[in-house]
PDB file of C-alpha atoms in Angstrom:
ATOM      1  CA  MET A  21     -15.069 -10.796   5.749  1.00  0.00           C
ATOM      2  CA  LYS A  22     -16.154  -7.941   8.004  1.00  0.00           C
ATOM      3  CA  ALA A  23     -12.723  -6.385   7.547  1.00  0.00           C
ATOM      4  CA  VAL A  24     -13.123  -6.577   3.769  1.00  0.00           C
ATOM      5  CA  TRP A  25     -16.428  -4.709   3.852  1.00  0.00           C
ATOM      6  CA  ILE A  26     -14.930  -2.102   6.157  1.00  0.00           C
ATOM      7  CA  ALA A  27     -11.970  -1.766   3.777  1.00  0.00           C
ATOM      8  CA  ILE A  28     -14.305  -1.317   0.804  1.00  0.00           C
ATOM      9  CA  GLY A  29     -16.246   1.270   2.771  1.00  0.00           C
ATOM     10  CA  LEU A  30     -13.089   3.139   3.728  1.00  0.00           C
ATOM     11  CA  LEU A  31     -11.814   3.007   0.158  1.00  0.00           C
ATOM     12  CA  ILE A  32     -15.043   4.422  -1.231  1.00  0.00           C
ATOM     13  CA  ALA A  33     -15.151   7.048   1.533  1.00  0.00           C
ATOM     14  CA  SER A  34     -11.568   8.181   0.941  1.00  0.00           C
ATOM     15  CA  VAL A  35     -12.070   8.356  -2.837  1.00  0.00           C
ATOM     16  CA  ALA A  36     -15.310  10.285  -2.324  1.00  0.00           C
ATOM     17  CA  ILE A  37     -13.687  12.727   0.115  1.00  0.00           C
ATOM     18  CA  VAL A  38     -10.728  13.327  -2.173  1.00  0.00           C
ATOM     19  CA  THR A  39     -12.940  13.773  -5.245  1.00  0.00           C
ATOM     20  CA  PHE A  40     -15.343  16.111  -3.478  1.00  0.00           C
ATOM     21  CA  ASN A  41     -12.484  18.070  -1.947  1.00  0.00           C
ATOM     22  CA  SER A  42     -10.705  18.336  -5.273  1.00  0.00           C
ATOM     23  CA  ILE A  43     -13.790  19.507  -7.161  1.00  0.00           C
ATOM     24  CA  THR A  44     -14.798  22.002  -4.456  1.00  0.00           C
ATOM     25  CA  LEU A  45     -11.345  23.525  -4.111  1.00  0.00           C
ATOM     26  CA  SER A  46     -10.819  23.524  -7.840  1.00  0.00           C
ATOM     27  CA  LEU A  47     -14.040  25.481  -8.394  1.00  0.00           C
ATOM     28  CA  MET A  48     -13.301  27.808  -5.516  1.00  0.00           C
ATOM     29  CA  PHE A  49      -9.815  28.713  -6.641  1.00  0.00           C
ATOM     30  CA  ASP A  50     -10.903  28.969 -10.279  1.00  0.00           C
ATOM     31  CA  ASN A  51     -13.562  31.416  -9.166  1.00  0.00           C
ATOM     32  CA  MET A  52     -11.121  33.336  -6.997  1.00  0.00           C
ATOM     33  CA  TYR A  53      -8.581  33.532  -9.827  1.00  0.00           C
ATOM     34  CA  CYS A  54     -11.224  34.872 -12.205  1.00  0.00           C
ATOM     35  CA  GLU A  55     -12.435  37.456  -9.686  1.00  0.00           C
ATOM     36  CA  VAL A  56      -8.903  38.698  -9.043  1.00  0.00           C
ATOM     37  CA  ALA A  57      -8.154  38.786 -12.764  1.00  0.00           C
ATOM     38  CA  SER A  58     -11.350  40.677 -13.539  1.00  0.00           C
ATOM     39  CA  ALA A  59     -10.743  43.403 -10.915  1.00  0.00           C
ATOM     40  CA  SER A  60     -10.438  46.688 -12.713  1.00  0.00           C
ATOM     41  CA  ASP A  61      -6.874  48.033 -12.959  1.00  0.00           C
ATOM     42  CA  ALA A  62      -8.225  51.385 -14.074  1.00  0.00           C
ATOM     43  CA  ASP A  63     -10.219  52.190 -10.951  1.00  0.00           C
ATOM     44  CA  ILE A  64      -7.892  51.314  -8.084  1.00  0.00           C
ATOM     45  CA  THR A  65     -10.384  52.243  -5.343  1.00  0.00           C
ATOM     46  CA  GLU A  66     -13.044  49.968  -6.738  1.00  0.00           C
ATOM     47  CA  ALA A  67     -10.429  47.231  -7.177  1.00  0.00           C
ATOM     48  CA  GLY A  68      -9.418  47.608  -3.521  1.00  0.00           C
ATOM     49  CA  GLU A  69     -13.000  47.084  -2.414  1.00  0.00           C
ATOM     50  CA  LYS A  70     -13.334  44.043  -4.627  1.00  0.00           C
ATOM     51  CA  TYR A  71     -10.119  42.537  -3.206  1.00  0.00           C
ATOM     52  CA  GLN A  72     -11.474  43.187   0.287  1.00  0.00           C
ATOM     53  CA  GLU A  73     -14.619  41.197  -0.583  1.00  0.00           C
ATOM     54  CA  ILE A  74     -12.489  38.398  -1.977  1.00  0.00           C
ATOM     55  CA  LEU A  75     -10.363  38.389   1.191  1.00  0.00           C
ATOM     56  CA  ASP A  76     -13.431  38.307   3.460  1.00  0.00           C
ATOM     57  CA  GLU A  77     -14.877  35.382   1.531  1.00  0.00           C
ATOM     58  CA  TYR A  78     -11.504  33.647   1.583  1.00  0.00           C
ATOM     59  CA  LYS A  79     -11.160  34.064   5.362  1.00  0.00           C
ATOM     60  CA  GLY A  80     -14.656  32.729   5.824  1.00  0.00           C
ATOM     61  CA  ARG A  81     -13.741  29.491   4.062  1.00  0.00           C
ATOM     62  CA  ILE A  82     -10.171  29.143   5.247  1.00  0.00           C
ATOM     63  CA  SER A  83     -10.845  26.578   7.958  1.00  0.00           C
ATOM     64  CA  LEU A  84     -12.340  24.267   5.336  1.00  0.00           C
ATOM     65  CA  ILE A  85      -9.553  24.903   2.824  1.00  0.00           C
ATOM     66  CA  ALA A  86      -6.878  24.366   5.486  1.00  0.00           C
ATOM     67  CA  LEU A  87      -7.937  20.715   5.777  1.00  0.00           C
ATOM     68  CA  SER A  88      -6.073  19.879   2.620  1.00  0.00           C
ATOM     69  CA  ILE A  89      -3.857  22.784   1.563  1.00  0.00           C
ATOM     70  CA  LYS A  90      -0.566  23.685   3.217  1.00  0.00           C
ATOM     71  CA  HIS A  91      -0.848  26.436   5.779  1.00  0.00           C
ATOM     72  CA  SER A  92       2.115  28.301   4.310  1.00  0.00           C
ATOM     73  CA  GLU A  93       0.481  28.459   0.882  1.00  0.00           C
ATOM     74  CA  LEU A  94      -2.755  29.751   2.391  1.00  0.00           C
ATOM     75  CA  SER A  95      -0.834  32.354   4.380  1.00  0.00           C
ATOM     76  CA  ASP A  96       0.909  33.500   1.197  1.00  0.00           C
ATOM     77  CA  ILE A  97      -2.443  34.109  -0.509  1.00  0.00           C
ATOM     78  CA  GLU A  98      -3.841  35.961   2.492  1.00  0.00           C
ATOM     79  CA  GLU A  99      -0.690  38.055   2.735  1.00  0.00           C
ATOM     80  CA  SER A 100      -0.796  38.925  -0.960  1.00  0.00           C
ATOM     81  CA  LEU A 101      -4.442  39.938  -0.751  1.00  0.00           C
ATOM     82  CA  THR A 102      -3.775  42.095   2.309  1.00  0.00           C
ATOM     83  CA  GLU A 103      -0.824  43.820   0.624  1.00  0.00           C
ATOM     84  CA  LEU A 104      -2.896  44.319  -2.516  1.00  0.00           C
ATOM     85  CA  ILE A 105      -5.685  45.972  -0.556  1.00  0.00           C
ATOM     86  CA  SER A 106      -3.168  48.238   1.198  1.00  0.00           C
ATOM     87  CA  SER A 107      -1.586  49.264  -2.102  1.00  0.00           C
ATOM     88  CA  CYS A 108      -4.981  50.026  -3.619  1.00  0.00           C
ATOM     89  CA  ARG A 109      -5.978  52.129  -0.614  1.00  0.00           C
ATOM     90  CA  ALA A 110      -2.654  53.951  -0.790  1.00  0.00           C
ATOM     91  CA  GLY A 111      -3.319  54.651  -4.470  1.00  0.00           C
ATOM     92  CA  ASN A 112      -0.138  52.889  -5.578  1.00  0.00           C
ATOM     93  CA  ALA A 113      -1.244  51.394  -8.891  1.00  0.00           C
ATOM     94  CA  GLU A 114       2.170  50.098  -9.937  1.00  0.00           C
ATOM     95  CA  GLU A 115       2.771  48.223  -6.723  1.00  0.00           C
ATOM     96  CA  ALA A 116      -0.805  46.881  -6.813  1.00  0.00           C
ATOM     97  CA  GLN A 117      -0.170  45.503 -10.287  1.00  0.00           C
ATOM     98  CA  LEU A 118       2.979  43.678  -9.132  1.00  0.00           C
ATOM     99  CA  ILE A 119       1.237  42.179  -6.125  1.00  0.00           C
ATOM    100  CA  LYS A 120      -1.740  41.211  -8.269  1.00  0.00           C
ATOM    101  CA  SER A 121       0.584  39.283 -10.611  1.00  0.00           C
ATOM    102  CA  ARG A 122       2.135  37.508  -7.672  1.00  0.00           C
ATOM    103  CA  LEU A 123      -1.291  36.668  -6.223  1.00  0.00           C
ATOM    104  CA  MET A 124      -2.496  35.276  -9.553  1.00  0.00           C
ATOM    105  CA  SER A 125       0.630  33.158  -9.755  1.00  0.00           C
ATOM    106  CA  GLU A 126      -0.022  31.743  -6.276  1.00  0.00           C
ATOM    107  CA  LEU A 127      -3.670  31.030  -7.117  1.00  0.00           C
ATOM    108  CA  SER A 128      -2.633  29.426 -10.392  1.00  0.00           C
ATOM    109  CA  HIS A 129      -0.194  27.173  -8.509  1.00  0.00           C
ATOM    110  CA  ILE A 130      -2.899  25.997  -6.118  1.00  0.00           C
ATOM    111  CA  ARG A 131      -5.358  25.492  -8.979  1.00  0.00           C
ATOM    112  CA  ARG A 132      -2.858  23.132 -10.586  1.00  0.00           C
ATOM    113  CA  LEU A 133      -2.270  21.253  -7.348  1.00  0.00           C
ATOM    114  CA  VAL A 134      -5.907  20.694  -6.357  1.00  0.00           C
ATOM    115  CA  GLY A 135      -7.202  19.788  -9.784  1.00  0.00           C
ATOM    116  CA  PHE A 136      -7.232  16.500 -11.696  1.00  0.00           C
ATOM    117  CA  ASN A 137      -4.229  16.943 -13.932  1.00  0.00           C
ATOM    118  CA  ILE A 138      -0.751  15.648 -14.571  1.00  0.00           C
ATOM    119  CA  ASP A 139       0.823  18.625 -12.774  1.00  0.00           C
ATOM    120  CA  SER A 140      -0.827  17.686  -9.506  1.00  0.00           C
ATOM    121  CA  ILE A 141       0.591  14.165  -9.749  1.00  0.00           C
ATOM    122  CA  PHE A 142       4.165  15.088 -10.657  1.00  0.00           C
TER     123      PHE A 142
ATOM    124  CA  MET B  27       3.489  22.826  20.453  1.00  0.00           C
ATOM    125  CA  VAL B  28      -0.049  21.838  21.385  1.00  0.00           C
ATOM    126  CA  SER B  29      -0.792  21.103  17.743  1.00  0.00           C
ATOM    127  CA  ILE B  30       2.208  18.735  17.528  1.00  0.00           C
ATOM    128  CA  PHE B  31       0.939  16.934  20.606  1.00  0.00           C
ATOM    129  CA  VAL B  32      -2.563  16.544  19.151  1.00  0.00           C
ATOM    130  CA  ARG B  33      -1.267  15.549  15.704  1.00  0.00           C
ATOM    131  CA  THR B  34       1.021  12.931  17.223  1.00  0.00           C
ATOM    132  CA  LEU B  35      -1.809  11.519  19.296  1.00  0.00           C
ATOM    133  CA  LEU B  36      -4.185  11.347  16.318  1.00  0.00           C
ATOM    134  CA  ILE B  37      -1.575   9.726  14.068  1.00  0.00           C
ATOM    135  CA  TYR B  38      -0.651   7.278  16.834  1.00  0.00           C
ATOM    136  CA  ILE B  39      -4.283   6.206  17.242  1.00  0.00           C
ATOM    137  CA  LEU B  40      -4.707   5.892  13.478  1.00  0.00           C
ATOM    138  CA  LEU B  41      -1.505   3.843  13.114  1.00  0.00           C
ATOM    139  CA  THR B  42      -2.491   1.519  15.947  1.00  0.00           C
ATOM    140  CA  ILE B  43      -5.857   0.869  14.324  1.00  0.00           C
ATOM    141  CA  ALA B  44      -4.190   0.395  10.919  1.00  0.00           C
ATOM    142  CA  MET B  45      -1.574  -2.082  12.182  1.00  0.00           C
ATOM    143  CA  LYS B  46      -4.207  -4.011  14.116  1.00  0.00           C
ATOM    144  CA  ALA B  47      -6.395  -4.180  11.019  1.00  0.00           C
ATOM    145  CA  MET B  48      -3.492  -5.444   8.911  1.00  0.00           C
ATOM    146  CA  GLY B  49      -2.977  -8.505  11.073  1.00  0.00           C
ATOM    147  CA  LYS B  50      -0.703  -9.976  13.676  1.00  0.00           C
ATOM    148  CA  ARG B  51       2.319 -11.203  11.767  1.00  0.00           C
ATOM    149  CA  GLU B  52       5.761 -10.181  12.869  1.00  0.00           C
ATOM    150  CA  ILE B  53       7.921  -7.936  10.723  1.00  0.00           C
ATOM    151  CA  GLY B  54      10.034 -10.862   9.489  1.00  0.00           C
ATOM    152  CA  GLU B  55       6.963 -12.682   8.239  1.00  0.00           C
ATOM    153  CA  LEU B  56       5.417  -9.861   6.262  1.00  0.00           C
ATOM    154  CA  ASP B  57       4.996 -10.485   2.580  1.00  0.00           C
ATOM    155  CA  VAL B  58       5.966  -7.913  -0.053  1.00  0.00           C
ATOM    156  CA  SER B  59       2.747  -5.912  -0.096  1.00  0.00           C
ATOM    157  CA  GLU B  60       2.454  -5.878   3.691  1.00  0.00           C
ATOM    158  CA  LEU B  61       6.040  -4.704   4.038  1.00  0.00           C
ATOM    159  CA  VAL B  62       5.486  -1.936   1.493  1.00  0.00           C
ATOM    160  CA  SER B  63       2.277  -0.845   3.226  1.00  0.00           C
ATOM    161  CA  THR B  64       3.940  -0.811   6.649  1.00  0.00           C
ATOM    162  CA  LEU B  65       6.893   1.202   5.405  1.00  0.00           C
ATOM    163  CA  LEU B  66       4.697   3.681   3.542  1.00  0.00           C
ATOM    164  CA  ILE B  67       2.305   4.177   6.422  1.00  0.00           C
ATOM    165  CA  SER B  68       5.094   4.748   8.928  1.00  0.00           C
ATOM    166  CA  GLU B  69       6.843   7.185   6.585  1.00  0.00           C
ATOM    167  CA  ILE B  70       3.657   9.194   5.994  1.00  0.00           C
ATOM    168  CA  ALA B  71       2.975   9.241   9.736  1.00  0.00           C
ATOM    169  CA  ALA B  72       6.481  10.466  10.528  1.00  0.00           C
ATOM    170  CA  ILE B  73       6.310  13.254   7.949  1.00  0.00           C
ATOM    171  CA  SER B  74       2.909  14.445   9.141  1.00  0.00           C
ATOM    172  CA  ILE B  75       4.084  14.612  12.771  1.00  0.00           C
ATOM    173  CA  ASP B  76       7.283  16.361  11.833  1.00  0.00           C
ATOM    174  CA  ASP B  77       5.835  18.858   9.338  1.00  0.00           C
ATOM    175  CA  ALA B  78       3.227  20.986  11.126  1.00  0.00           C
ATOM    176  CA  ASP B  79       2.613  22.859   7.881  1.00  0.00           C
ATOM    177  CA  MET B  80       1.186  19.782   6.236  1.00  0.00           C
ATOM    178  CA  PRO B  81      -2.573  19.374   6.715  1.00  0.00           C
ATOM    179  CA  LEU B  82      -3.449  16.285   8.736  1.00  0.00           C
ATOM    180  CA  LEU B  83      -5.896  15.139   6.070  1.00  0.00           C
ATOM    181  CA  ASN B  84      -2.929  14.751   3.697  1.00  0.00           C
ATOM    182  CA  ALA B  85      -1.679  12.003   6.012  1.00  0.00           C
ATOM    183  CA  VAL B  86      -4.977  10.494   7.166  1.00  0.00           C
ATOM    184  CA  ILE B  87      -6.394   9.912   3.671  1.00  0.00           C
ATOM    185  CA  PRO B  88      -3.292   8.131   2.282  1.00  0.00           C
ATOM    186  CA  ILE B  89      -3.012   5.965   5.404  1.00  0.00           C
ATOM    187  CA  ILE B  90      -6.669   4.923   5.179  1.00  0.00           C
ATOM    188  CA  PHE B  91      -6.281   4.361   1.433  1.00  0.00           C
ATOM    189  CA  ILE B  92      -3.182   2.171   1.842  1.00  0.00           C
ATOM    190  CA  LEU B  93      -4.833   0.222   4.660  1.00  0.00           C
ATOM    191  CA  SER B  94      -7.950  -0.424   2.547  1.00  0.00           C
ATOM    192  CA  LEU B  95      -5.858  -1.518  -0.421  1.00  0.00           C
ATOM    193  CA  GLU B  96      -3.813  -3.851   1.754  1.00  0.00           C
ATOM    194  CA  ILE B  97      -6.884  -5.542   3.241  1.00  0.00           C
ATOM    195  CA  LEU B  98      -8.546  -5.869  -0.176  1.00  0.00           C
ATOM    196  CA  PHE B  99      -5.322  -7.134  -1.740  1.00  0.00           C
ATOM    197  CA  SER B 100      -4.873  -9.742   1.000  1.00  0.00           C
ATOM    198  CA  PHE B 101      -8.451 -10.877   0.462  1.00  0.00           C
ATOM    199  CA  GLY B 102      -7.912 -10.906  -3.297  1.00  0.00           C
ATOM    200  CA  LYS B 103      -4.902 -13.230  -2.913  1.00  0.00           C
ATOM    201  CA  THR B 104      -7.130 -15.834  -1.313  1.00  0.00           C
ATOM    202  CA  LYS B 105      -9.602 -15.633  -4.186  1.00  0.00           C
ATOM    203  CA  PHE B 106      -7.497 -15.016  -7.282  1.00  0.00           C
ATOM    204  CA  ASN B 107      -4.536 -17.254  -7.940  1.00  0.00           C
ATOM    205  CA  PHE B 108      -2.792 -14.824 -10.301  1.00  0.00           C
ATOM    206  CA  LEU B 109      -2.533 -12.262  -7.494  1.00  0.00           C
ATOM    207  CA  LYS B 110      -1.106 -14.867  -5.188  1.00  0.00           C
ATOM    208  CA  ARG B 111       1.444 -15.892  -7.832  1.00  0.00           C
ATOM    209  CA  ILE B 112       2.497 -12.284  -8.377  1.00  0.00           C
ATOM    210  CA  MET B 113       2.973 -11.350  -4.758  1.00  0.00           C
ATOM    211  CA  GLU B 114       4.020 -14.528  -3.019  1.00  0.00           C
ATOM    212  CA  SER B 115       7.103 -16.499  -3.717  1.00  0.00           C
ATOM    213  CA  LYS B 116       6.977 -20.255  -3.665  1.00  0.00           C
ATOM    214  CA  PRO B 117       9.098 -22.286  -1.244  1.00  0.00           C
ATOM    215  CA  VAL B 118      12.410 -23.258  -2.811  1.00  0.00           C
ATOM    216  CA  PHE B 119      14.226 -26.547  -2.229  1.00  0.00           C
ATOM    217  CA  LEU B 120      17.844 -25.764  -1.423  1.00  0.00           C
ATOM    218  CA  ILE B 121      18.490 -29.384  -0.461  1.00  0.00           C
ATOM    219  CA  LYS B 122      16.323 -32.042  -2.035  1.00  0.00           C
ATOM    220  CA  LYS B 123      16.520 -35.696  -1.114  1.00  0.00           C
ATOM    221  CA  GLY B 124      19.841 -35.062   0.528  1.00  0.00           C
ATOM    222  CA  ARG B 125      21.384 -33.296  -2.484  1.00  0.00           C
ATOM    223  CA  ILE B 126      22.316 -29.617  -2.429  1.00  0.00           C
ATOM    224  CA  ASN B 127      20.673 -27.755  -5.297  1.00  0.00           C
ATOM    225  CA  VAL B 128      23.319 -25.287  -6.428  1.00  0.00           C
ATOM    226  CA  ASN B 129      21.080 -23.668  -9.062  1.00  0.00           C
ATOM    227  CA  GLU B 130      18.410 -22.836  -6.526  1.00  0.00           C
ATOM    228  CA  LEU B 131      21.043 -21.510  -4.109  1.00  0.00           C
ATOM    229  CA  SER B 132      22.327 -19.239  -6.824  1.00  0.00           C
ATOM    230  CA  GLU B 133      18.861 -18.024  -7.867  1.00  0.00           C
ATOM    231  CA  SER B 134      17.941 -17.348  -4.264  1.00  0.00           C
ATOM    232  CA  ARG B 135      21.249 -15.512  -3.786  1.00  0.00           C
ATOM    233  CA  ILE B 136      22.185 -17.672  -0.835  1.00  0.00           C
ATOM    234  CA  THR B 137      25.744 -18.832  -0.504  1.00  0.00           C
ATOM    235  CA  LEU B 138      26.675 -22.330   0.537  1.00  0.00           C
ATOM    236  CA  ASP B 139      28.283 -20.820   3.642  1.00  0.00           C
ATOM    237  CA  GLU B 140      24.964 -19.264   4.625  1.00  0.00           C
ATOM    238  CA  LEU B 141      23.177 -22.572   4.136  1.00  0.00           C
ATOM    239  CA  LEU B 142      25.762 -24.461   6.201  1.00  0.00           C
ATOM    240  CA  SER B 143      25.553 -21.789   8.877  1.00  0.00           C
ATOM    241  CA  GLU B 144      21.776 -22.148   9.054  1.00  0.00           C
ATOM    242  CA  ILE B 145      22.128 -25.915   9.337  1.00  0.00           C
ATOM    243  CA  ARG B 146      24.497 -25.498  12.284  1.00  0.00           C
ATOM    244  CA  ILE B 147      22.303 -22.865  13.936  1.00  0.00           C
ATOM    245  CA  GLN B 148      19.383 -25.269  13.857  1.00  0.00           C
ATOM    246  CA  GLY B 149      21.476 -27.853  15.700  1.00  0.00           C
ATOM    247  CA  TYR B 150      22.703 -30.192  12.990  1.00  0.00           C
ATOM    248  CA  ALA B 151      26.333 -31.276  12.815  1.00  0.00           C
ATOM    249  CA  SER B 152      26.472 -31.659   9.036  1.00  0.00           C
ATOM    250  CA  PRO B 153      24.404 -31.169   5.862  1.00  0.00           C
ATOM    251  CA  TYR B 154      24.416 -34.959   5.395  1.00  0.00           C
ATOM    252  CA  GLN B 155      21.809 -35.228   8.120  1.00  0.00           C
ATOM    253  CA  ILE B 156      19.410 -33.113   6.066  1.00  0.00           C
ATOM    254  CA  GLU B 157      16.894 -34.595   3.654  1.00  0.00           C
ATOM    255  CA  TYR B 158      15.268 -31.287   2.673  1.00  0.00           C
ATOM    256  CA  ALA B 159      16.204 -27.671   3.200  1.00  0.00           C
ATOM    257  CA  ILE B 160      13.389 -25.386   2.115  1.00  0.00           C
ATOM    258  CA  LEU B 161      13.648 -21.628   1.733  1.00  0.00           C
ATOM    259  CA  GLU B 162      10.199 -20.511   2.851  1.00  0.00           C
ATOM    260  CA  GLN B 163       8.258 -17.416   1.794  1.00  0.00           C
ATOM    261  CA  SER B 164       9.184 -15.746   5.064  1.00  0.00           C
ATOM    262  CA  GLY B 165      12.872 -16.021   4.188  1.00  0.00           C
ATOM    263  CA  LYS B 166      13.535 -18.631   6.844  1.00  0.00           C
ATOM    264  CA  ILE B 167      15.085 -21.946   5.970  1.00  0.00           C
ATOM    265  CA  ALA B 168      13.191 -24.996   7.178  1.00  0.00           C
ATOM    266  CA  LEU B 169      15.257 -28.158   7.655  1.00  0.00           C
ATOM    267  CA  ILE B 170      13.869 -31.658   7.497  1.00  0.00           C
ATOM    268  CA  GLU B 171      16.295 -34.261   8.695  1.00  0.00           C
ATOM    269  CA  LYS B 172      16.715 -37.681   7.180  1.00  0.00           C
ATOM    270  CA  SER B 173      14.383 -40.130   8.804  1.00  0.00           C
ATOM    271  CA  GLU B 174      11.881 -42.788   8.000  1.00  0.00           C
ATOM    272  CA  ASP B 175       9.209 -40.135   7.624  1.00  0.00           C
ATOM    273  CA  VAL B 176       8.905 -38.996   4.049  1.00  0.00           C
ATOM    274  CA  TYR B 177       8.304 -35.505   2.805  1.00  0.00           C
ATOM    275  CA  ALA B 178       4.844 -34.858   1.365  1.00  0.00           C
ATOM    276  CA  HIS B 179       4.964 -32.574  -1.662  1.00  0.00           C
ATOM    277  CA  PRO B 180       1.896 -30.324  -1.936  1.00  0.00           C
ATOM    278  CA  ILE B 181       0.509 -30.789  -5.461  1.00  0.00           C
ATOM    279  CA  VAL B 182      -2.961 -29.243  -5.131  1.00  0.00           C
ATOM    280  CA  ILE B 183      -3.426 -26.307  -2.769  1.00  0.00           C
ATOM    281  CA  ASP B 184      -6.829 -24.732  -2.372  1.00  0.00           C
ATOM    282  CA  GLY B 185      -8.145 -26.241  -5.592  1.00  0.00           C
ATOM    283  CA  ILE B 186      -5.172 -25.143  -7.690  1.00  0.00           C
ATOM    284  CA  LEU B 187      -2.838 -27.698  -9.283  1.00  0.00           C
ATOM    285  CA  ASP B 188       0.878 -26.871  -9.152  1.00  0.00           C
ATOM    286  CA  LYS B 189       2.130 -28.168 -12.483  1.00  0.00           C
ATOM    287  CA  LYS B 190       5.701 -27.091 -11.796  1.00  0.00           C
ATOM    288  CA  ILE B 191       6.066 -29.519  -8.920  1.00  0.00           C
ATOM    289  CA  LEU B 192       4.536 -32.291 -11.031  1.00  0.00           C
ATOM    290  CA  THR B 193       7.194 -31.689 -13.676  1.00  0.00           C
ATOM    291  CA  GLU B 194       9.970 -31.599 -11.071  1.00  0.00           C
ATOM    292  CA  LEU B 195       8.788 -34.885  -9.585  1.00  0.00           C
ATOM    293  CA  SER B 196       8.162 -36.394 -13.044  1.00  0.00           C
ATOM    294  CA  ILE B 197       4.599 -37.263 -12.189  1.00  0.00           C
ATOM    295  CA  ASP B 198       1.906 -37.387 -14.836  1.00  0.00           C
ATOM    296  CA  GLU B 199      -1.084 -35.089 -14.281  1.00  0.00           C
ATOM    297  CA  GLY B 200      -3.332 -38.030 -15.066  1.00  0.00           C
ATOM    298  CA  VAL B 201      -2.265 -39.716 -11.828  1.00  0.00           C
ATOM    299  CA  ILE B 202      -3.570 -36.746  -9.838  1.00  0.00           C
ATOM    300  CA  THR B 203      -6.792 -36.473 -11.827  1.00  0.00           C
ATOM    301  CA  LYS B 204      -7.426 -40.183 -11.327  1.00  0.00           C
ATOM    302  CA  ALA B 205      -6.849 -39.931  -7.577  1.00  0.00           C
ATOM    303  CA  ILE B 206      -9.279 -37.011  -7.287  1.00  0.00           C
ATOM    304  CA  LYS B 207     -11.933 -38.748  -9.403  1.00  0.00           C
ATOM    305  CA  LYS B 208     -11.628 -41.797  -7.183  1.00  0.00           C
ATOM    306  CA  GLU B 209     -12.819 -39.583  -4.312  1.00  0.00           C
ATOM    307  CA  GLY B 210     -15.781 -38.551  -6.414  1.00  0.00           C
ATOM    308  CA  LYS B 211     -14.701 -34.956  -6.385  1.00  0.00           C
ATOM    309  CA  ASP B 212     -13.482 -32.230  -8.702  1.00  0.00           C
ATOM    310  CA  ILE B 213     -10.101 -30.525  -8.313  1.00  0.00           C
ATOM    311  CA  LYS B 214     -11.876 -27.403  -7.013  1.00  0.00           C
ATOM    312  CA  ASP B 215     -13.185 -29.455  -4.085  1.00  0.00           C
ATOM    313  CA  ILE B 216      -9.685 -30.346  -2.926  1.00  0.00           C
ATOM    314  CA  LEU B 217      -8.147 -28.293  -0.141  1.00  0.00           C
ATOM    315  CA  LEU B 218      -4.814 -30.125  -0.110  1.00  0.00           C
ATOM    316  CA  LEU B 219      -3.377 -33.028  -2.110  1.00  0.00           C
ATOM    317  CA  THR B 220       0.119 -34.285  -1.402  1.00  0.00           C
ATOM    318  CA  ILE B 221       2.386 -36.946  -2.831  1.00  0.00           C
ATOM    319  CA  ASP B 222       5.232 -38.275  -0.735  1.00  0.00           C
ATOM    320  CA  ASP B 223       8.514 -39.685  -1.979  1.00  0.00           C
ATOM    321  CA  ASN B 224       7.044 -43.195  -1.878  1.00  0.00           C
ATOM    322  CA  GLY B 225       4.269 -42.154  -4.260  1.00  0.00           C
ATOM    323  CA  ASN B 226       1.510 -42.182  -1.650  1.00  0.00           C
ATOM    324  CA  ILE B 227      -1.242 -39.665  -2.329  1.00  0.00           C
ATOM    325  CA  ASN B 228      -3.110 -38.015   0.515  1.00  0.00           C
ATOM    326  CA  ILE B 229      -6.156 -35.831  -0.035  1.00  0.00           C
ATOM    327  CA  ILE B 230      -7.868 -33.360   2.243  1.00  0.00           C
ATOM    328  CA  LYS B 231     -11.192 -32.235   0.852  1.00  0.00           C
ATOM    329  CA  ARG B 232     -12.815 -28.877   1.428  1.00  0.00           C
ATOM    330  CA  MET B 233     -15.434 -28.907   4.140  1.00  0.00           C
ATOM    331  CA  GLU B 234     -18.919 -28.860   2.691  1.00  0.00           C
ATOM    332  CA  LYS B 235     -20.908 -25.734   3.592  1.00  0.00           C
TER     333      LYS B 235
END
């Protein structure tokens, strides 16, 4: 009987962890996606600063995110952000736009995976 | 390399705890759900050790989840008969009262050669020495040789009446009900009720709390 109670406890704990993790990451990546999308394409310097803020915030949370997201996917996002910042600082608007599209695609992919939806199951 | 070492150690500890929690039966005696759980857990563990890119939580959570389900499912089988019926197979009589049951052999996908081989392995010279050959849940074949002792058919197990056996033995349910009432009990109070080939009924009642 003790084992049953422990099993129930573990089941509730694992469901709670997964739910909390899913909601937290979902909100975080939604927020990140929106911030990247809203960065002004007109003023590339300002955009570069905004991407830098996003990257700093991302790096600050990465140890928590890395608990449940593949390291390679996290590295891809960090790499894209870094390249984006470099392009903005170099004043290369066209390249920045390409990298931004790629970054949004990566963020969109992770949003689908961490959320409660059919895509994340299949 | 250090991370692989640590991951392997953590998964090893988790697996040891999980297997210990699941019970002490040998691989050959695992039922369907236990076998599935064991296979799944070992597969998840192997992938997580091998793939350093995969977060450890992606292995730990599923293993804990499967372990919890397995323990709860095992407990549920003792409480809910429908679960037991779904997951556990009933023993099958391959030889009954000295006669080989070809239909059951066929349904169990066991050839006559395999049955004869098992009879020899267990030390019997011929199938004519065997009164009952029972294919157990574990997949092993139990042999009961012909003797003066008679086989006791379990009719009520843990308060549940097995109507299929009653039909096979052509015994009226009323006979069982009468025997239980004679003890002053209800069917739910019966741990085990058997009828042997001579028609003798034996009852073991549940212990009172």
